[in-house]
PDB file of C-alpha atoms in Angstrom:
ATOM      1  CA  MET A   1      -0.236  -0.161   0.094  1.00 84.00           C
ATOM      2  CA  ARG A   2       1.395   3.292  -0.775  1.00 89.00           C
ATOM      3  CA  ILE A   3       0.251   6.574   0.758  1.00 91.00           C
ATOM      4  CA  ASN A   4      -0.839   9.110  -1.848  1.00 94.00           C
ATOM      5  CA  GLU A   5      -2.419  12.021   0.451  1.00 96.00           C
ATOM      6  CA  ILE A   6      -2.522  12.925   3.882  1.00 97.00           C
ATOM      7  CA  ASN A   7      -5.308  14.908   5.096  1.00 98.00           C
ATOM      8  CA  ILE A   8      -5.219  16.127   8.901  1.00 98.00           C
ATOM      9  CA  ASP A   9      -8.670  16.986  10.631  1.00 98.00           C
ATOM     10  CA  GLY A  10      -7.354  18.107  13.856  1.00 97.00           C
ATOM     11  CA  PHE A  11      -3.885  16.466  15.101  1.00 96.00           C
ATOM     12  CA  GLY A  12      -1.317  18.568  17.419  1.00 95.00           C
ATOM     13  CA  VAL A  13      -0.994  22.004  16.028  1.00 96.00           C
ATOM     14  CA  PHE A  14      -2.538  20.946  12.667  1.00 97.00           C
ATOM     15  CA  ASN A  15      -6.100  21.620  11.739  1.00 96.00           C
ATOM     16  CA  LYS A  16      -7.668  20.809   8.037  1.00 97.00           C
ATOM     17  CA  LEU A  17      -3.542  20.331   6.331  1.00 97.00           C
ATOM     18  CA  HIS A  18      -4.091  18.344   3.065  1.00 97.00           C
ATOM     19  CA  ILE A  19      -0.901  16.928   2.127  1.00 96.00           C
ATOM     20  CA  THR A  20      -0.271  16.104  -1.494  1.00 95.00           C
ATOM     21  CA  GLY A  21       2.312  15.149  -4.279  1.00 91.00           C
ATOM     22  CA  LEU A  22       3.545  11.767  -2.296  1.00 92.00           C
ATOM     23  CA  ASP A  23       5.422   9.650  -4.816  1.00 87.00           C
ATOM     24  CA  THR A  24       6.389   6.005  -4.950  1.00 85.00           C
ATOM     25  CA  GLY A  25       9.538   5.526  -3.213  1.00 81.00           C
ATOM     26  CA  LEU A  26      11.346   7.334  -0.353  1.00 80.00           C
ATOM     27  CA  ASN A  27       9.669  10.600   0.752  1.00 82.00           C
ATOM     28  CA  VAL A  28      11.534  12.997   3.103  1.00 82.00           C
ATOM     29  CA  ILE A  29       9.463  15.731   5.096  1.00 83.00           C
ATOM     30  CA  TYR A  30      12.171  18.205   6.170  1.00 84.00           C
ATOM     31  CA  GLY A  31      11.947  21.890   7.567  1.00 86.00           C
ATOM     32  CA  PRO A  32      13.524  24.128  10.472  1.00 89.00           C
ATOM     33  CA  ASN A  33      12.737  22.855  14.073  1.00 86.00           C
ATOM     34  CA  GLU A  34       9.157  22.875  15.212  1.00 88.00           C
ATOM     35  CA  PHE A  35       7.993  22.882  11.740  1.00 90.00           C
ATOM     36  CA  GLY A  36       5.555  19.736  12.201  1.00 92.00           C
ATOM     37  CA  LYS A  37       7.360  17.133  10.781  1.00 90.00           C
ATOM     38  CA  THR A  38       7.193  14.356  13.680  1.00 89.00           C
ATOM     39  CA  THR A  39       3.412  15.498  14.212  1.00 94.00           C
ATOM     40  CA  VAL A  40       2.854  14.479  10.663  1.00 94.00           C
ATOM     41  CA  LEU A  41       5.170  11.482  10.973  1.00 90.00           C
ATOM     42  CA  GLU A  42       2.930  10.686  14.141  1.00 90.00           C
ATOM     43  CA  PHE A  43      -0.405  11.264  12.649  1.00 94.00           C
ATOM     44  CA  VAL A  44       0.560   8.609   9.510  1.00 93.00           C
ATOM     45  CA  ARG A  45       1.687   6.467  12.486  1.00 89.00           C
ATOM     46  CA  ARG A  46      -1.571   6.240  14.417  1.00 91.00           C
ATOM     47  CA  VAL A  47      -4.281   6.530  11.859  1.00 94.00           C
ATOM     48  CA  LEU A  48      -2.506   3.016  10.744  1.00 93.00           C
ATOM     49  CA  PHE A  49      -2.075   1.675  13.892  1.00 90.00           C
ATOM     50  CA  GLY A  50      -4.355   3.623  16.441  1.00 90.00           C
ATOM     51  CA  PHE A  51      -4.276   6.696  18.694  1.00 88.00           C
ATOM     52  CA  SER A  52      -2.405   5.771  22.040  1.00 78.00           C
ATOM     53  CA  GLY A  53      -3.753   7.360  25.381  1.00 66.00           C
ATOM     54  CA  ARG A  54      -2.167   9.740  27.610  1.00 63.00           C
ATOM     55  CA  ARG A  55      -0.475   7.070  29.387  1.00 65.00           C
ATOM     56  CA  GLY A  56       3.155   6.603  30.079  1.00 62.00           C
ATOM     57  CA  GLY A  57       3.858  10.535  29.362  1.00 72.00           C
ATOM     58  CA  ILE A  58       3.298   9.707  25.698  1.00 80.00           C
ATOM     59  CA  ASN A  59       2.350  12.802  23.472  1.00 87.00           C
ATOM     60  CA  ALA A  60      -1.246  12.061  22.675  1.00 89.00           C
ATOM     61  CA  TYR A  61      -1.328  15.035  19.912  1.00 91.00           C
ATOM     62  CA  MET A  62      -4.613  16.316  20.790  1.00 92.00           C
ATOM     63  CA  PRO A  63      -5.636  19.089  18.542  1.00 94.00           C
ATOM     64  CA  VAL A  64      -5.155  22.588  19.927  1.00 95.00           C
ATOM     65  CA  ASN A  65      -5.952  24.549  16.577  1.00 95.00           C
ATOM     66  CA  GLY A  66      -9.649  22.873  16.401  1.00 94.00           C
ATOM     67  CA  GLY A  67     -10.861  20.074  14.086  1.00 95.00           C
ATOM     68  CA  ASN A  68     -11.855  16.517  14.979  1.00 95.00           C
ATOM     69  CA  TYR A  69      -9.182  14.582  16.503  1.00 96.00           C
ATOM     70  CA  GLY A  70      -7.882  12.184  13.809  1.00 97.00           C
ATOM     71  CA  GLY A  71      -8.316  12.309   9.627  1.00 98.00           C
ATOM     72  CA  THR A  72      -7.442  10.211   6.515  1.00 98.00           C
ATOM     73  CA  LEU A  73      -4.872   8.876   4.243  1.00 96.00           C
ATOM     74  CA  SER A  74      -5.587   8.011   0.752  1.00 97.00           C
ATOM     75  CA  CYS A  75      -3.790   4.914  -0.454  1.00 93.00           C
ATOM     76  CA  MET A  76      -3.149   2.921  -3.447  1.00 92.00           C
ATOM     77  CA  LEU A  77      -2.840  -0.458  -2.928  1.00 89.00           C
ATOM     78  CA  ASP A  78      -1.037  -3.258  -4.453  1.00 85.00           C
ATOM     79  CA  THR A  79      -3.615  -4.269  -6.476  1.00 87.00           C
ATOM     80  CA  GLY A  80      -3.800  -1.106  -8.072  1.00 89.00           C
ATOM     81  CA  GLY A  81      -7.417  -0.328  -6.173  1.00 91.00           C
ATOM     82  CA  THR A  82      -7.646   2.607  -3.886  1.00 94.00           C
ATOM     83  CA  ALA A  83      -8.389   2.593  -0.150  1.00 95.00           C
ATOM     84  CA  LEU A  84      -9.424   5.647   2.129  1.00 98.00           C
ATOM     85  CA  VAL A  85      -8.119   4.861   5.549  1.00 97.00           C
ATOM     86  CA  SER A  86      -9.601   7.123   8.417  1.00 98.00           C
ATOM     87  CA  ARG A  87      -9.470   7.294  12.067  1.00 96.00           C
ATOM     88  CA  TYR A  88     -11.150   9.708  14.392  1.00 96.00           C
ATOM     89  CA  GLY A  89     -11.375   9.747  18.666  1.00 89.00           C
ATOM     90  CA  SER A  90      -9.461   8.384  20.957  1.00 76.00           C
ATOM     91  CA  VAL A  91     -11.611   5.986  22.518  1.00 70.00           C
ATOM     92  CA  ARG A  92      -9.445   2.515  22.539  1.00 74.00           C
ATOM     93  CA  GLY A  93      -7.183   3.555  19.582  1.00 83.00           C
ATOM     94  CA  GLY A  94     -10.065   5.410  17.390  1.00 90.00           C
ATOM     95  CA  ALA A  95     -12.502   4.774  15.125  1.00 93.00           C
ATOM     96  CA  LEU A  96     -11.078   3.036  12.240  1.00 95.00           C
ATOM     97  CA  LYS A  97     -13.046   2.705   8.860  1.00 96.00           C
ATOM     98  CA  VAL A  98     -11.453   1.603   5.734  1.00 97.00           C
ATOM     99  CA  HIS A  99     -13.015   2.024   2.636  1.00 97.00           C
ATOM    100  CA  LEU A 100     -12.191  -0.505  -0.226  1.00 96.00           C
ATOM    101  CA  GLU A 101     -13.898  -0.047  -3.449  1.00 94.00           C
ATOM    102  CA  ASP A 102     -15.984  -3.290  -2.575  1.00 94.00           C
ATOM    103  CA  ARG A 103     -16.458  -3.440   1.359  1.00 95.00           C
ATOM    104  CA  ILE A 104     -15.597  -1.105   4.422  1.00 97.00           C
ATOM    105  CA  LEU A 105     -13.065  -2.820   7.422  1.00 96.00           C
ATOM    106  CA  GLU A 106     -13.424  -1.516  10.582  1.00 94.00           C
ATOM    107  CA  SER A 107     -10.951  -3.755  12.397  1.00 93.00           C
ATOM    108  CA  GLN A 108      -7.407  -3.318  13.283  1.00 91.00           C
ATOM    109  CA  ASP A 109      -6.860  -6.929  12.358  1.00 92.00           C
ATOM    110  CA  GLU A 110      -8.075  -6.546   8.856  1.00 94.00           C
ATOM    111  CA  LEU A 111      -6.381  -3.482   8.150  1.00 93.00           C
ATOM    112  CA  ASP A 112      -3.043  -5.348   9.384  1.00 89.00           C
ATOM    113  CA  MET A 113      -3.837  -7.956   7.141  1.00 89.00           C
ATOM    114  CA  LEU A 114      -3.899  -5.487   4.015  1.00 89.00           C
ATOM    115  CA  LEU A 115      -0.814  -3.720   5.110  1.00 86.00           C
ATOM    116  CA  ASN A 116       1.078  -7.272   5.791  1.00 81.00           C
ATOM    117  CA  THR A 117       2.875  -5.419   8.433  1.00 78.00           C
ATOM    118  CA  SER A 118       2.474  -4.848  12.156  1.00 71.00           C
ATOM    119  CA  GLY A 119       2.773  -1.338  13.705  1.00 71.00           C
ATOM    120  CA  ALA A 120       6.249  -2.144  15.481  1.00 69.00           C
ATOM    121  CA  PHE A 121       7.691  -2.930  12.048  1.00 68.00           C
ATOM    122  CA  PHE A 122       5.759   0.070  10.105  1.00 71.00           C
ATOM    123  CA  ARG A 123       7.101   2.389  13.187  1.00 69.00           C
ATOM    124  CA  ASN A 124      10.611   1.315  12.858  1.00 62.00           C
ATOM    125  CA  VAL A 125      11.302   0.583   9.386  1.00 62.00           C
ATOM    126  CA  TYR A 126       8.946   2.328   7.256  1.00 64.00           C
ATOM    127  CA  ALA A 127       8.315   5.490   9.101  1.00 61.00           C
ATOM    128  CA  VAL A 128      11.013   6.928  11.304  1.00 57.00           C
ATOM    129  CA  THR A 129      12.408  10.123  12.402  1.00 62.00           C
ATOM    130  CA  ILE A 130      16.294  10.988  12.215  1.00 60.00           C
ATOM    131  CA  ASP A 131      16.783  10.680  15.657  1.00 63.00           C
ATOM    132  CA  GLU A 132      15.594   7.489  15.872  1.00 58.00           C
ATOM    133  CA  ILE A 133      17.398   6.138  13.034  1.00 56.00           C
ATOM    134  CA  GLN A 134      20.678   7.531  14.659  1.00 56.00           C
ATOM    135  CA  ALA A 135      19.791   6.077  18.010  1.00 59.00           C
ATOM    136  CA  LEU A 136      19.193   2.682  16.017  1.00 56.00           C
ATOM    137  CA  GLU A 137      16.419   1.486  18.602  1.00 55.00           C
ATOM    138  CA  SER A 138      14.460  -0.020  15.905  1.00 54.00           C
ATOM    139  CA  LEU A 139      16.974  -2.750  15.592  1.00 58.00           C
ATOM    140  CA  ASN A 140      16.107  -3.502  19.481  1.00 62.00           C
ATOM    141  CA  ASP A 141      12.598  -4.941  18.438  1.00 66.00           C
ATOM    142  CA  GLU A 142      12.436  -8.539  18.024  1.00 70.00           C
ATOM    143  CA  GLU A 143      10.221  -8.448  14.923  1.00 64.00           C
ATOM    144  CA  VAL A 144      12.243  -6.026  13.542  1.00 62.00           C
ATOM    145  CA  ARG A 145      15.380  -7.145  13.757  1.00 60.00           C
ATOM    146  CA  ASN A 146      13.929 -11.126  12.564  1.00 66.00           C
ATOM    147  CA  ARG A 147      12.729  -9.539   9.372  1.00 59.00           C
ATOM    148  CA  ILE A 148      15.791  -7.692   8.899  1.00 55.00           C
ATOM    149  CA  TYR A 149      18.001 -10.227   9.360  1.00 52.00           C
ATOM    150  CA  GLY A 150      15.897 -12.996   7.998  1.00 54.00           C
ATOM    151  CA  ALA A 151      15.374 -11.078   4.561  1.00 48.00           C
ATOM    152  CA  GLY A 152      19.232 -12.044   4.013  1.00 47.00           C
ATOM    153  CA  LEU A 153      18.780 -15.435   4.280  1.00 48.00           C
ATOM    154  CA  GLU A 154      15.930 -15.930   1.624  1.00 46.00           C
TER     155      GLU A 154
END
């Protein structure tokens, strides 16, 4: 699955933000400190894998400039079809809906099967910050380590 567009209704400092122009391959979001790069990354992670609560000191990125907490990702599937992934609210990870051409999915398990990856693997391989790369903490996750090191054996 490839993300084509990001639509943030309300998340952190962003309200009604629409990002287009994402291409195949590597997309890099850059800008000065406090530009919102990490906020956009966290939005993508949490739409795909669920909003986290305010437990453990994790930033919930509640909207500070209005809008409904959440938004959508417009995606192209490997089959050539399209998917609109939306997640709103924070109760139990947020209300998820995945609109496909022939059906609507509403469970995280169904989305995980469509993505063919887990939240940990996505966060540590596909969507990382420069700080995370520098720390290389992603290699401490057992699934990530097994997939990366196992890829060389296939």
